[in-house]
Amino acid sequence: MEPIVLTKDNFEEEVLKSDVPVLVDFWASWCGPCKMLSPIVEEVAKEAEGFKVGKVETDDEMDLAAQYGISSIPCLIVFDGGKEVKRSVGLIPKEQVLKLVK
Amino acid sequence: MFDVIIVGAGTAGLSAGIYTARSGKSALILESKAYGGQIINTPEIENYPGIKNISGFEFATGLYEQAVGLGAEVRYEKVISIEDEGEIKVVNTAENSYECRAVIIATGAKNRQLGIPREEDLIGSGISYCATCDGAFYRNKAVAVAGGGNTAIEDALFLSNYCSKVYVVHRRDAFRADLKDVEQLKSRENVEFVLNANVVAVLGEDKVEGIEVKDKNSGELRQIPVAGLFIAVGQEPDNQAFSNLVALDSTGYVVAKEDCLTNVKGIYTAGDCRTKSVRQLTTAAADGAVAALAACERIM
């Protein structure tokens, strides 16, 4: 599956109320490392079993970025049961992305 | 068995891959993170000859596609050691062991840490090494920049456009940065210089809420409330894994001249990871070519 495009309107439904863990990629179009990470996150999304993957564009969704204290991107956050359980900042290889959701 | 193994897929490593592949030799490029190296953090490149303007991401992707298109292979594995067995070199990663006839060390450089407690833990929670990447998240907030070189001054100028206040903390009272930029920074009303001072601690538990600076002369401590600390105190190499094999200088760079030869036969070095005075995109690309051609000539 493609990553879900997350906005302040669907974040609660898709992430906080999800019955499976959700890996959320906070990114922006001007951020080089984010663009490097994007294809990795998309690959993980396609192969995802037992979890979902979503993306938040921080320029469009400044409120969500502020709410989750994003101050450096790319930033991956795993939500489970409506709560943040893991966070990783910066470009990481696929294996490390997968470790976040395992 | 590969002809040439290149450690690092930044500008130097990928350039070496292009030249190795075009010489008809097999090239394996081992990268611990992602291709591109430091340049992917640069929004705009305007000093690469022949290209007026390109983003670091586009540049790196073009270089990667060119190397792979010519036949170089890129694998994402961290090199932990290299063994010199004369004509054969063994490159060990966390997962595998590869044999080859020549090695090019192109590990680049990374941002130097300030060396304060909890620095690593707070990356992404108020500590940043890239003002152009993260500055926008500090709109209307107070921030501090640690450093006194070109990057620190450029960062402070950039941040002063967004932030309510920018403190520039520098351990000396003079700057190594371009005078023009320093003068421009001094004219900004929301910029305060904290000179002859070191950042000694970060305040706040889970995120940065302030910094503590120590005056070098009086020893006096001062707490400054800031939401972010941007660290720009230069670069450092990442060559510890090879310290038992090739000669490193006192700061950890692989000792080599413009010919890119190390003190070990069949082991070359290219780009920011070697001793040199100018570290630019063009010099990294040039080193990649020089090292690759030297390696290919040796294994003819």
PDB file of C-alpha atoms in Angstrom, chain B residues 3-125:
ATOM      1  CA  ASP B   3      38.487  -5.269  -8.810  1.00  0.00           C
ATOM      2  CA  VAL B   4      37.869  -2.198  -6.665  1.00  0.00           C
ATOM      3  CA  ILE B   5      35.876  -1.719  -3.482  1.00  0.00           C
ATOM      4  CA  ILE B   6      34.952   1.835  -2.636  1.00  0.00           C
ATOM      5  CA  VAL B   7      34.026   2.672   0.946  1.00  0.00           C
ATOM      6  CA  GLY B   8      31.417   5.423   0.932  1.00  0.00           C
ATOM      7  CA  ALA B   9      28.838   6.542  -1.637  1.00  0.00           C
ATOM      8  CA  GLY B  10      29.238  10.292  -1.368  1.00  0.00           C
ATOM      9  CA  THR B  11      30.480  12.509  -4.172  1.00  0.00           C
ATOM     10  CA  ALA B  12      34.036  11.095  -4.032  1.00  0.00           C
ATOM     11  CA  GLY B  13      32.954   7.459  -3.801  1.00  0.00           C
ATOM     12  CA  LEU B  14      30.368   7.668  -6.579  1.00  0.00           C
ATOM     13  CA  SER B  15      32.808   9.554  -8.818  1.00  0.00           C
ATOM     14  CA  ALA B  16      35.355   6.803  -8.176  1.00  0.00           C
ATOM     15  CA  GLY B  17      32.652   4.284  -9.103  1.00  0.00           C
ATOM     16  CA  ILE B  18      32.036   6.058 -12.416  1.00  0.00           C
ATOM     17  CA  TYR B  19      35.734   6.087 -13.328  1.00  0.00           C
ATOM     18  CA  THR B  20      36.287   2.490 -12.216  1.00  0.00           C
ATOM     19  CA  ALA B  21      33.310   1.220 -14.208  1.00  0.00           C
ATOM     20  CA  ARG B  22      34.335   3.171 -17.292  1.00  0.00           C
ATOM     21  CA  SER B  23      37.798   1.615 -17.050  1.00  0.00           C
ATOM     22  CA  GLY B  24      36.138  -1.754 -17.472  1.00  0.00           C
ATOM     23  CA  LYS B  25      36.749  -2.846 -13.886  1.00  0.00           C
ATOM     24  CA  SER B  26      34.184  -4.153 -11.441  1.00  0.00           C
ATOM     25  CA  ALA B  27      33.332  -1.747  -8.634  1.00  0.00           C
ATOM     26  CA  LEU B  28      31.492  -2.383  -5.393  1.00  0.00           C
ATOM     27  CA  ILE B  29      30.538   0.702  -3.406  1.00  0.00           C
ATOM     28  CA  LEU B  30      29.748   0.035   0.250  1.00  0.00           C
ATOM     29  CA  GLU B  31      27.698   2.680   2.044  1.00  0.00           C
ATOM     30  CA  SER B  32      26.565   2.610   5.658  1.00  0.00           C
ATOM     31  CA  LYS B  33      23.616   4.979   5.310  1.00  0.00           C
ATOM     32  CA  ALA B  34      22.388   6.358   1.994  1.00  0.00           C
ATOM     33  CA  TYR B  35      24.077   7.506  -1.184  1.00  0.00           C
ATOM     34  CA  GLY B  36      24.972  11.171  -1.634  1.00  0.00           C
ATOM     35  CA  GLY B  37      26.951  12.033   1.473  1.00  0.00           C
ATOM     36  CA  GLN B  38      26.933  15.525   2.965  1.00  0.00           C
ATOM     37  CA  ILE B  39      25.726  17.264  -0.186  1.00  0.00           C
ATOM     38  CA  ILE B  40      22.153  15.991   0.228  1.00  0.00           C
ATOM     39  CA  ASN B  41      21.716  18.550   3.018  1.00  0.00           C
ATOM     40  CA  THR B  42      22.496  21.447   0.695  1.00  0.00           C
ATOM     41  CA  PRO B  43      19.375  23.050  -0.771  1.00  0.00           C
ATOM     42  CA  GLU B  44      21.170  24.738  -3.664  1.00  0.00           C
ATOM     43  CA  ILE B  45      24.555  24.138  -5.283  1.00  0.00           C
ATOM     44  CA  GLU B  46      25.762  27.074  -7.311  1.00  0.00           C
ATOM     45  CA  ASN B  47      29.513  26.476  -7.545  1.00  0.00           C
ATOM     46  CA  TYR B  48      29.821  23.214  -9.442  1.00  0.00           C
ATOM     47  CA  PRO B  49      31.369  24.034 -12.817  1.00  0.00           C
ATOM     48  CA  GLY B  50      28.954  23.547 -15.681  1.00  0.00           C
ATOM     49  CA  ILE B  51      25.848  23.424 -13.515  1.00  0.00           C
ATOM     50  CA  LYS B  52      24.341  26.811 -12.692  1.00  0.00           C
ATOM     51  CA  ASN B  53      21.972  25.628 -10.018  1.00  0.00           C
ATOM     52  CA  ILE B  54      20.969  22.239  -8.686  1.00  0.00           C
ATOM     53  CA  SER B  55      19.738  20.883  -5.359  1.00  0.00           C
ATOM     54  CA  GLY B  56      22.047  18.606  -3.424  1.00  0.00           C
ATOM     55  CA  PHE B  57      19.480  15.833  -3.642  1.00  0.00           C
ATOM     56  CA  GLU B  58      19.241  16.069  -7.438  1.00  0.00           C
ATOM     57  CA  PHE B  59      23.003  16.221  -7.788  1.00  0.00           C
ATOM     58  CA  ALA B  60      23.516  13.152  -5.591  1.00  0.00           C
ATOM     59  CA  THR B  61      20.767  11.210  -7.338  1.00  0.00           C
ATOM     60  CA  GLY B  62      22.212  12.041 -10.752  1.00  0.00           C
ATOM     61  CA  LEU B  63      25.649  10.910  -9.633  1.00  0.00           C
ATOM     62  CA  TYR B  64      24.229   7.700  -8.154  1.00  0.00           C
ATOM     63  CA  GLU B  65      22.246   6.854 -11.289  1.00  0.00           C
ATOM     64  CA  GLN B  66      25.274   7.555 -13.453  1.00  0.00           C
ATOM     65  CA  ALA B  67      27.524   5.240 -11.406  1.00  0.00           C
ATOM     66  CA  VAL B  68      24.955   2.441 -11.220  1.00  0.00           C
ATOM     67  CA  GLY B  69      24.058   2.868 -14.895  1.00  0.00           C
ATOM     68  CA  LEU B  70      27.696   2.323 -15.818  1.00  0.00           C
ATOM     69  CA  GLY B  71      27.796  -0.889 -13.826  1.00  0.00           C
ATOM     70  CA  ALA B  72      29.042   0.033 -10.361  1.00  0.00           C
ATOM     71  CA  GLU B  73      27.240  -1.866  -7.637  1.00  0.00           C
ATOM     72  CA  VAL B  74      26.075  -0.130  -4.457  1.00  0.00           C
ATOM     73  CA  ARG B  75      25.343  -2.122  -1.301  1.00  0.00           C
ATOM     74  CA  TYR B  76      24.238  -0.702   2.016  1.00  0.00           C
ATOM     75  CA  GLU B  77      26.588  -2.262   4.540  1.00  0.00           C
ATOM     76  CA  LYS B  78      28.848  -0.598   7.088  1.00  0.00           C
ATOM     77  CA  VAL B  79      32.529  -1.387   6.654  1.00  0.00           C
ATOM     78  CA  ILE B  80      34.048  -2.348   9.977  1.00  0.00           C
ATOM     79  CA  SER B  81      37.574  -3.259   8.898  1.00  0.00           C
ATOM     80  CA  ILE B  82      39.931  -3.752   5.965  1.00  0.00           C
ATOM     81  CA  GLU B  83      42.675  -6.382   5.894  1.00  0.00           C
ATOM     82  CA  ASP B  84      45.704  -6.060   3.680  1.00  0.00           C
ATOM     83  CA  GLU B  85      46.812  -9.446   2.364  1.00  0.00           C
ATOM     84  CA  GLY B  86      49.175  -8.066  -0.247  1.00  0.00           C
ATOM     85  CA  GLU B  87      47.628  -8.420  -3.687  1.00  0.00           C
ATOM     86  CA  ILE B  88      44.263  -9.203  -2.155  1.00  0.00           C
ATOM     87  CA  LYS B  89      42.417  -6.877   0.216  1.00  0.00           C
ATOM     88  CA  VAL B  90      39.591  -8.103   2.416  1.00  0.00           C
ATOM     89  CA  VAL B  91      36.828  -5.663   3.281  1.00  0.00           C
ATOM     90  CA  ASN B  92      34.661  -6.728   6.207  1.00  0.00           C
ATOM     91  CA  THR B  93      31.192  -5.359   6.826  1.00  0.00           C
ATOM     92  CA  ALA B  94      28.811  -6.217   9.629  1.00  0.00           C
ATOM     93  CA  GLU B  95      27.170  -8.758   7.295  1.00  0.00           C
ATOM     94  CA  ASN B  96      29.777  -9.929   4.785  1.00  0.00           C
ATOM     95  CA  SER B  97      33.388 -10.219   3.832  1.00  0.00           C
ATOM     96  CA  TYR B  98      34.488  -9.130   0.344  1.00  0.00           C
ATOM     97  CA  GLU B  99      37.742  -9.678  -1.505  1.00  0.00           C
ATOM     98  CA  CYS B 100      39.141  -7.182  -3.959  1.00  0.00           C
ATOM     99  CA  ARG B 101      42.356  -6.006  -5.535  1.00  0.00           C
ATOM    100  CA  ALA B 102      42.191  -2.337  -4.567  1.00  0.00           C
ATOM    101  CA  VAL B 103      40.299  -0.275  -2.018  1.00  0.00           C
ATOM    102  CA  ILE B 104      39.335   3.381  -2.139  1.00  0.00           C
ATOM    103  CA  ILE B 105      38.467   4.902   1.223  1.00  0.00           C
ATOM    104  CA  ALA B 106      35.943   7.683   0.601  1.00  0.00           C
ATOM    105  CA  THR B 107      34.208   7.939   3.951  1.00  0.00           C
ATOM    106  CA  GLY B 108      33.780  11.699   3.901  1.00  0.00           C
ATOM    107  CA  ALA B 109      33.305  13.798   6.990  1.00  0.00           C
ATOM    108  CA  LYS B 110      30.524  14.382   9.460  1.00  0.00           C
ATOM    109  CA  ASN B 111      29.509  17.250  11.681  1.00  0.00           C
ATOM    110  CA  ARG B 112      31.734  17.623  14.694  1.00  0.00           C
ATOM    111  CA  GLN B 113      29.933  17.389  17.999  1.00  0.00           C
ATOM    112  CA  LEU B 114      30.318  20.077  20.607  1.00  0.00           C
ATOM    113  CA  GLY B 115      30.951  17.476  23.281  1.00  0.00           C
ATOM    114  CA  ILE B 116      28.374  18.559  25.842  1.00  0.00           C
ATOM    115  CA  PRO B 117      26.298  16.152  27.940  1.00  0.00           C
ATOM    116  CA  ARG B 118      23.161  14.680  26.269  1.00  0.00           C
ATOM    117  CA  GLU B 119      24.127  16.177  22.889  1.00  0.00           C
ATOM    118  CA  GLU B 120      23.261  13.033  20.943  1.00  0.00           C
ATOM    119  CA  ASP B 121      20.038  12.375  22.867  1.00  0.00           C
ATOM    120  CA  LEU B 122      18.636  15.814  22.064  1.00  0.00           C
ATOM    121  CA  ILE B 123      19.264  15.756  18.308  1.00  0.00           C
ATOM    122  CA  GLY B 124      15.844  16.430  16.860  1.00  0.00           C
ATOM    123  CA  SER B 125      14.606  17.749  20.185  1.00  0.00           C
TER     124      SER B 125
END
